[in-house]
Amino acid sequence: MSRTASKNRAAVLGSPIAHSLSPVLHRAAYAELGLTDWSYDRFEVDEEALPGFVEQLGPEWAGLSLTMPLKRAVIPLLDEITETATSVEAVNTLVFTEDGRRVGDNTDIPGMVAALRERGIEQVESAAILGAGATASSALAALARICTGEVVAYVRSEARAAEMRQWGERLDVEVRTADWAEAERGLRAPLVVATTPAGATDVLSGAVPERPTTLFDVLYHPWPTELAARWSAYGGAVVSGLDLLVHQAVLQVEQMTGCKTAPVAAMRTAGERALAERG
């Protein structure tokens, strides 16, 4: 089932990395797929150490998952980068080909699309993004695939607003920016994507409409957020950060192992169990 008998190692790199759920998800996939000789580890690696780490890897390495702060730092080390990763200047997946080439991809974007599709969201007329930054740009790239109209980004500064408008132009998405103080209005959009750090959207939980639509909250621990809990209580659909984590990992497993279909259910169950153990 694997790409090659000689390639059976993978890992996630980043700093900090101890909290990463990637080993749990990937190992669950290997177990379900019968890849008993495969291993997946985590390594604390920062931007300065990344080139040396990659250079010393042997032929047994199939791929790497990359988290902050390495998603852009890895780009100069690549032989090839996919159009998806290029679109947001961020690589979260490095695959080592049979001939030794390093190919960079971004599975966060199609992972977001897949997580929404799993909940029946194939297309929306408009959307709201809460926050700005790296995750928000990935959200915009995902919305470029499913949103037919305007995306309103609620941000805290004009500098962030300018960045989001620039990303919109680059990704061919109609982006309008608004001040964070007006974020309550965004909760009435057909799709709301919250990309902010933990606690940032708590203040909005009291403004959830009586008939909420769909909320995609990229956080997964602690879960649920106050906003997600209120959204669910009012009957709205909620897509979580764990859903995103699972679907982007599914694509990584498929690319690294060569297996055509990674076990979504087994990976999600393993992730939920790991989060429950963290309390």
mmCIF file of C-alpha atoms in Angstrom:
data_model
loop_
_atom_site.group_PDB
_atom_site.id
_atom_site.type_symbol
_atom_site.label_atom_id
_atom_site.label_comp_id
_atom_site.label_asym_id
_atom_site.label_seq_id
_atom_site.Cartn_x
_atom_site.Cartn_y
_atom_site.Cartn_z
ATOM 1 C CA MET A 1 0.000 0.000 0.000
ATOM 2 C CA SER A 2 2.884 2.391 0.701
ATOM 3 C CA ARG A 3 4.722 4.403 -1.929
ATOM 4 C CA THR A 4 7.865 2.377 -1.429
ATOM 5 C CA ALA A 5 9.178 -0.137 1.053
ATOM 6 C CA SER A 6 12.223 2.050 1.735
ATOM 7 C CA LYS A 7 10.302 5.202 2.709
ATOM 8 C CA ASN A 8 8.485 4.769 6.000
ATOM 9 C CA ARG A 9 9.326 7.742 8.219
ATOM 10 C CA ALA A 10 7.522 11.031 8.714
ATOM 11 C CA ALA A 11 7.284 13.698 11.398
ATOM 12 C CA VAL A 12 5.920 17.093 12.324
ATOM 13 C CA LEU A 13 8.290 20.009 12.886
ATOM 14 C CA GLY A 14 7.698 23.321 14.605
ATOM 15 C CA SER A 15 8.323 25.422 17.688
ATOM 16 C CA PRO A 16 6.624 24.916 20.070
ATOM 17 C CA ILE A 17 5.643 21.390 19.057
ATOM 18 C CA ALA A 18 4.775 19.462 22.230
ATOM 19 C CA HIS A 19 1.063 20.250 21.848
ATOM 20 C CA SER A 20 0.794 18.927 18.274
ATOM 21 C CA LEU A 21 -1.918 16.358 17.578
ATOM 22 C CA SER A 22 -0.313 15.364 14.279
ATOM 23 C CA PRO A 23 1.456 12.263 15.685
ATOM 24 C CA VAL A 24 -1.848 11.010 17.114
ATOM 25 C CA LEU A 25 -3.669 11.479 13.800
ATOM 26 C CA HIS A 26 -0.986 10.065 11.522
ATOM 27 C CA ARG A 27 -0.253 7.062 13.747
ATOM 28 C CA ALA A 28 -3.978 6.278 13.888
ATOM 29 C CA ALA A 29 -4.023 6.314 10.096
ATOM 30 C CA TYR A 30 -1.005 4.009 9.865
ATOM 31 C CA ALA A 31 -2.626 1.549 12.287
ATOM 32 C CA GLU A 32 -5.907 1.526 10.353
ATOM 33 C CA LEU A 33 -4.108 1.129 7.015
ATOM 34 C CA GLY A 34 -1.883 -1.682 8.262
ATOM 35 C CA LEU A 35 1.322 0.317 7.775
ATOM 36 C CA THR A 36 3.000 -1.368 10.736
ATOM 37 C CA ASP A 37 6.533 -0.411 9.687
ATOM 38 C CA TRP A 38 5.761 3.320 9.442
ATOM 39 C CA SER A 39 6.688 5.825 12.145
ATOM 40 C CA TYR A 40 5.643 9.423 12.764
ATOM 41 C CA ASP A 41 7.432 11.615 15.317
ATOM 42 C CA ARG A 42 7.592 15.239 16.420
ATOM 43 C CA PHE A 43 10.684 17.439 16.566
ATOM 44 C CA GLU A 44 11.211 20.869 18.085
ATOM 45 C CA VAL A 45 12.734 22.789 15.179
ATOM 46 C CA ASP A 46 12.855 26.552 14.687
ATOM 47 C CA GLU A 47 13.593 28.570 11.550
ATOM 48 C CA GLU A 48 17.344 28.661 12.165
ATOM 49 C CA ALA A 49 17.620 24.897 12.642
ATOM 50 C CA LEU A 50 15.326 23.894 9.771
ATOM 51 C CA PRO A 51 17.852 23.800 6.874
ATOM 52 C CA GLY A 52 20.270 21.600 8.811
ATOM 53 C CA PHE A 53 17.496 19.282 9.962
ATOM 54 C CA VAL A 54 16.191 18.730 6.443
ATOM 55 C CA GLU A 55 19.668 18.233 4.971
ATOM 56 C CA GLN A 56 20.525 15.384 7.350
ATOM 57 C CA LEU A 57 17.423 13.304 6.622
ATOM 58 C CA GLY A 58 18.047 9.935 5.002
ATOM 59 C CA PRO A 59 16.297 8.139 2.114
ATOM 60 C CA GLU A 60 13.838 6.485 4.509
ATOM 61 C CA TRP A 61 11.986 9.788 4.963
ATOM 62 C CA ALA A 62 8.675 10.083 3.128
ATOM 63 C CA GLY A 63 7.572 13.504 4.313
ATOM 64 C CA LEU A 64 7.242 16.216 6.925
ATOM 65 C CA SER A 65 4.326 18.159 8.373
ATOM 66 C CA LEU A 66 5.253 21.769 9.108
ATOM 67 C CA THR A 67 3.663 24.072 11.620
ATOM 68 C CA MET A 68 4.563 27.531 12.869
ATOM 69 C CA PRO A 69 7.008 29.159 12.395
ATOM 70 C CA LEU A 70 8.213 27.002 9.507
ATOM 71 C CA LYS A 71 5.499 27.303 6.858
ATOM 72 C CA ARG A 72 7.334 30.049 4.994
ATOM 73 C CA ALA A 73 10.862 29.273 6.178
ATOM 74 C CA VAL A 74 10.797 25.936 4.345
ATOM 75 C CA ILE A 75 10.081 27.421 0.917
ATOM 76 C CA PRO A 76 13.715 28.208 -0.039
ATOM 77 C CA LEU A 77 14.596 24.569 0.709
ATOM 78 C CA LEU A 78 12.150 23.145 -1.837
ATOM 79 C CA ASP A 79 12.642 21.908 -5.392
ATOM 80 C CA GLU A 80 8.976 22.379 -6.225
ATOM 81 C CA ILE A 81 5.956 24.071 -4.667
ATOM 82 C CA THR A 82 2.329 23.501 -5.612
ATOM 83 C CA GLU A 83 0.060 26.233 -6.881
ATOM 84 C CA THR A 84 -2.062 25.942 -3.722
ATOM 85 C CA ALA A 85 0.906 26.558 -1.430
ATOM 86 C CA THR A 86 2.187 29.357 -3.652
ATOM 87 C CA SER A 87 -1.158 31.135 -3.463
ATOM 88 C CA VAL A 88 -0.738 31.801 0.273
ATOM 89 C CA GLU A 89 3.074 31.591 0.497
ATOM 90 C CA ALA A 90 2.746 28.832 3.088
ATOM 91 C CA VAL A 91 3.782 25.170 3.032
ATOM 92 C CA ASN A 92 2.555 22.732 5.674
ATOM 93 C CA THR A 93 3.495 19.551 3.823
ATOM 94 C CA LEU A 94 6.866 18.453 2.461
ATOM 95 C CA VAL A 95 6.974 15.231 0.462
ATOM 96 C CA PHE A 96 10.232 13.549 -0.540
ATOM 97 C CA THR A 97 9.834 11.968 -3.985
ATOM 98 C CA GLU A 98 11.425 8.722 -5.110
ATOM 99 C CA ASP A 99 14.140 10.648 -6.944
ATOM 100 C CA GLY A 100 14.951 12.774 -3.895
ATOM 101 C CA ARG A 101 13.107 15.958 -4.821
ATOM 102 C CA ARG A 102 11.430 18.051 -2.128
ATOM 103 C CA VAL A 103 7.871 19.029 -3.013
ATOM 104 C CA GLY A 104 5.973 21.524 -0.874
ATOM 105 C CA ASP A 105 2.186 21.676 -0.621
ATOM 106 C CA ASN A 106 -0.509 23.257 1.539
ATOM 107 C CA THR A 107 -3.230 20.880 2.727
ATOM 108 C CA ASP A 108 -4.844 23.427 5.068
ATOM 109 C CA ILE A 109 -6.767 25.007 2.193
ATOM 110 C CA PRO A 110 -8.313 21.854 0.692
ATOM 111 C CA GLY A 111 -8.665 20.582 4.273
ATOM 112 C CA MET A 112 -10.944 23.525 5.079
ATOM 113 C CA VAL A 113 -12.982 22.878 1.952
ATOM 114 C CA ALA A 114 -13.283 19.167 2.809
ATOM 115 C CA ALA A 115 -14.317 19.904 6.409
ATOM 116 C CA LEU A 116 -17.088 22.194 5.176
ATOM 117 C CA ARG A 117 -18.177 19.731 2.504
ATOM 118 C CA GLU A 118 -18.478 17.048 5.173
ATOM 119 C CA ARG A 119 -21.147 19.255 6.799
ATOM 120 C CA GLY A 120 -22.946 19.794 3.523
ATOM 121 C CA ILE A 121 -21.439 23.199 2.714
ATOM 122 C CA GLU A 122 -20.543 23.079 -0.980
ATOM 123 C CA GLN A 123 -21.081 26.733 -1.861
ATOM 124 C CA VAL A 124 -22.054 29.991 -0.125
ATOM 125 C CA GLU A 125 -23.137 33.361 -1.476
ATOM 126 C CA SER A 126 -21.081 35.365 1.022
ATOM 127 C CA ALA A 127 -18.984 34.873 4.159
ATOM 128 C CA ALA A 128 -17.396 36.644 7.103
ATOM 129 C CA ILE A 129 -13.890 36.130 8.480
ATOM 130 C CA LEU A 130 -13.166 37.075 12.073
ATOM 131 C CA GLY A 131 -9.524 38.072 12.394
ATOM 132 C CA ALA A 132 -6.540 38.354 10.088
ATOM 133 C CA GLY A 133 -3.196 36.642 9.700
ATOM 134 C CA ALA A 134 -1.891 33.348 8.336
ATOM 135 C CA THR A 135 -5.016 31.320 9.100
ATOM 136 C CA ALA A 136 -7.236 34.054 7.687
ATOM 137 C CA SER A 137 -5.324 34.013 4.399
ATOM 138 C CA SER A 138 -5.798 30.238 4.182
ATOM 139 C CA ALA A 139 -9.499 30.756 4.909
ATOM 140 C CA LEU A 140 -9.665 33.265 2.057
ATOM 141 C CA ALA A 141 -8.008 30.766 -0.259
ATOM 142 C CA ALA A 142 -10.586 28.148 0.744
ATOM 143 C CA LEU A 143 -13.423 30.630 0.257
ATOM 144 C CA ALA A 144 -12.075 31.376 -3.220
ATOM 145 C CA ARG A 145 -13.214 27.847 -4.075
ATOM 146 C CA ILE A 146 -16.700 27.937 -2.572
ATOM 147 C CA CYS A 147 -17.847 31.557 -2.093
ATOM 148 C CA THR A 148 -19.563 33.208 -5.044
ATOM 149 C CA GLY A 149 -19.822 36.695 -3.537
ATOM 150 C CA GLU A 150 -18.314 39.072 -1.003
ATOM 151 C CA VAL A 151 -16.182 38.150 1.987
ATOM 152 C CA VAL A 152 -16.142 40.646 4.854
ATOM 153 C CA ALA A 153 -13.068 40.490 7.103
ATOM 154 C CA TYR A 154 -13.381 41.972 10.599
ATOM 155 C CA VAL A 155 -9.978 43.133 11.799
ATOM 156 C CA ARG A 156 -8.426 45.242 14.552
ATOM 157 C CA SER A 157 -6.144 47.555 12.570
ATOM 158 C CA GLU A 158 -5.879 49.260 9.203
ATOM 159 C CA ALA A 159 -2.597 47.433 8.596
ATOM 160 C CA ARG A 160 -4.384 44.090 8.946
ATOM 161 C CA ALA A 161 -7.228 45.376 6.795
ATOM 162 C CA ALA A 162 -4.794 46.306 4.031
ATOM 163 C CA GLU A 163 -3.224 42.832 4.222
ATOM 164 C CA MET A 164 -6.587 41.122 3.864
ATOM 165 C CA ARG A 165 -7.511 43.275 0.868
ATOM 166 C CA GLN A 166 -4.182 42.414 -0.735
ATOM 167 C CA TRP A 167 -4.795 38.711 -0.147
ATOM 168 C CA GLY A 168 -8.237 39.119 -1.681
ATOM 169 C CA GLU A 169 -6.746 40.624 -4.834
ATOM 170 C CA ARG A 170 -4.130 37.912 -5.018
ATOM 171 C CA LEU A 171 -6.655 35.105 -4.505
ATOM 172 C CA ASP A 172 -9.324 36.709 -6.689
ATOM 173 C CA VAL A 173 -11.790 37.015 -3.818
ATOM 174 C CA GLU A 174 -14.034 40.048 -3.331
ATOM 175 C CA VAL A 175 -12.909 41.251 0.121
ATOM 176 C CA ARG A 176 -14.352 44.102 2.125
ATOM 177 C CA THR A 177 -12.833 44.945 5.499
ATOM 178 C CA ALA A 178 -14.575 46.254 8.609
ATOM 179 C CA ASP A 179 -13.496 47.204 12.102
ATOM 180 C CA TRP A 180 -13.511 44.509 14.773
ATOM 181 C CA ALA A 181 -15.998 46.628 16.738
ATOM 182 C CA GLU A 182 -18.580 45.745 14.059
ATOM 183 C CA ALA A 183 -17.911 41.996 14.181
ATOM 184 C CA GLU A 184 -21.366 41.214 15.595
ATOM 185 C CA ARG A 185 -22.776 42.035 12.151
ATOM 186 C CA GLY A 186 -20.640 39.333 10.638
ATOM 187 C CA LEU A 187 -22.396 36.631 12.652
ATOM 188 C CA ARG A 188 -25.367 36.888 10.262
ATOM 189 C CA ALA A 189 -23.339 35.816 7.237
ATOM 190 C CA PRO A 190 -24.151 32.465 5.553
ATOM 191 C CA LEU A 191 -20.728 31.239 6.698
ATOM 192 C CA VAL A 192 -18.647 32.664 9.543
ATOM 193 C CA VAL A 193 -14.978 31.678 9.833
ATOM 194 C CA ALA A 194 -13.336 32.502 13.172
ATOM 195 C CA THR A 195 -9.534 32.587 12.860
ATOM 196 C CA THR A 196 -8.732 34.409 16.106
ATOM 197 C CA PRO A 197 -6.740 33.180 19.157
ATOM 198 C CA ALA A 198 -8.468 31.575 22.133
ATOM 199 C CA GLY A 199 -10.790 33.945 23.973
ATOM 200 C CA ALA A 200 -10.919 36.606 21.266
ATOM 201 C CA THR A 201 -14.461 35.787 20.139
ATOM 202 C CA ASP A 202 -15.927 35.233 23.624
ATOM 203 C CA VAL A 203 -17.281 38.772 23.611
ATOM 204 C CA LEU A 204 -19.362 37.922 20.530
ATOM 205 C CA SER A 205 -21.153 34.904 22.005
ATOM 206 C CA GLY A 206 -24.031 37.055 23.288
ATOM 207 C CA ALA A 207 -24.687 38.341 19.770
ATOM 208 C CA VAL A 208 -25.296 34.978 18.073
ATOM 209 C CA PRO A 209 -28.503 35.306 16.011
ATOM 210 C CA GLU A 210 -31.547 33.218 16.896
ATOM 211 C CA ARG A 211 -31.165 31.228 13.699
ATOM 212 C CA PRO A 212 -27.428 30.962 13.103
ATOM 213 C CA THR A 213 -26.040 29.508 9.885
ATOM 214 C CA THR A 214 -22.620 27.810 9.855
ATOM 215 C CA LEU A 215 -19.623 28.637 12.047
ATOM 216 C CA PHE A 216 -16.137 27.381 11.222
ATOM 217 C CA ASP A 217 -14.055 27.980 14.349
ATOM 218 C CA VAL A 218 -10.425 26.986 13.727
ATOM 219 C CA LEU A 219 -9.674 26.421 17.422
ATOM 220 C CA TYR A 220 -9.831 22.924 18.929
ATOM 221 C CA HIS A 221 -8.494 23.236 22.486
ATOM 222 C CA PRO A 222 -10.082 24.215 24.733
ATOM 223 C CA TRP A 223 -13.315 23.213 23.030
ATOM 224 C CA PRO A 224 -15.953 24.361 22.556
ATOM 225 C CA THR A 225 -15.233 28.067 22.513
ATOM 226 C CA GLU A 226 -17.931 30.256 24.029
ATOM 227 C CA LEU A 227 -18.958 31.320 20.537
ATOM 228 C CA ALA A 228 -19.170 27.724 19.269
ATOM 229 C CA ALA A 229 -21.129 26.604 22.328
ATOM 230 C CA ARG A 230 -23.722 29.362 21.929
ATOM 231 C CA TRP A 231 -23.873 28.729 18.179
ATOM 232 C CA SER A 232 -24.624 25.041 18.725
ATOM 233 C CA ALA A 233 -27.157 25.807 21.456
ATOM 234 C CA TYR A 234 -29.088 27.941 18.970
ATOM 235 C CA GLY A 235 -29.089 25.134 16.424
ATOM 236 C CA GLY A 236 -26.369 26.376 14.114
ATOM 237 C CA ALA A 237 -23.882 24.093 12.373
ATOM 238 C CA VAL A 238 -20.352 24.186 13.796
ATOM 239 C CA VAL A 239 -17.162 23.012 12.106
ATOM 240 C CA SER A 240 -14.236 22.820 14.525
ATOM 241 C CA GLY A 241 -10.506 23.181 14.344
ATOM 242 C CA LEU A 242 -10.256 19.436 14.927
ATOM 243 C CA ASP A 243 -12.268 18.878 11.739
ATOM 244 C CA LEU A 244 -9.731 21.020 9.897
ATOM 245 C CA LEU A 245 -6.791 19.275 11.568
ATOM 246 C CA VAL A 246 -8.132 15.862 10.608
ATOM 247 C CA HIS A 247 -8.861 16.723 6.980
ATOM 248 C CA GLN A 248 -5.519 18.420 6.351
ATOM 249 C CA ALA A 249 -3.801 15.397 7.956
ATOM 250 C CA VAL A 250 -5.841 13.026 5.764
ATOM 251 C CA LEU A 251 -4.370 14.685 2.686
ATOM 252 C CA GLN A 252 -0.865 14.537 4.167
ATOM 253 C CA VAL A 253 -1.174 10.817 4.894
ATOM 254 C CA GLU A 254 -2.351 10.158 1.346
ATOM 255 C CA GLN A 255 0.522 12.140 -0.169
ATOM 256 C CA MET A 256 3.222 10.688 2.061
ATOM 257 C CA THR A 257 2.148 7.029 1.985
ATOM 258 C CA GLY A 258 0.595 6.807 -1.463
ATOM 259 C CA CYS A 259 -2.593 5.325 -0.014
ATOM 260 C CA LYS A 260 -5.574 6.584 -1.958
ATOM 261 C CA THR A 261 -7.978 6.989 0.968
ATOM 262 C CA ALA A 262 -6.918 7.801 4.517
ATOM 263 C CA PRO A 263 -9.260 6.705 7.362
ATOM 264 C CA VAL A 264 -11.052 9.924 8.359
ATOM 265 C CA ALA A 265 -13.190 8.351 11.086
ATOM 266 C CA ALA A 266 -10.313 6.577 12.821
ATOM 267 C CA MET A 267 -8.183 9.722 12.747
ATOM 268 C CA ARG A 268 -10.972 11.883 14.171
ATOM 269 C CA THR A 269 -11.683 9.372 16.940
ATOM 270 C CA ALA A 270 -8.000 9.321 17.895
ATOM 271 C CA GLY A 271 -7.920 13.119 17.955
ATOM 272 C CA GLU A 272 -11.039 13.365 20.097
ATOM 273 C CA ARG A 273 -9.618 10.820 22.547
ATOM 274 C CA ALA A 274 -6.329 12.702 22.808
ATOM 275 C CA LEU A 275 -8.094 16.012 23.458
ATOM 276 C CA ALA A 276 -10.332 14.397 26.086
ATOM 277 C CA GLU A 277 -7.231 13.134 27.898
ATOM 278 C CA ARG A 278 -5.810 16.647 27.958
ATOM 279 C CA GLY A 279 -8.953 17.816 29.758
#
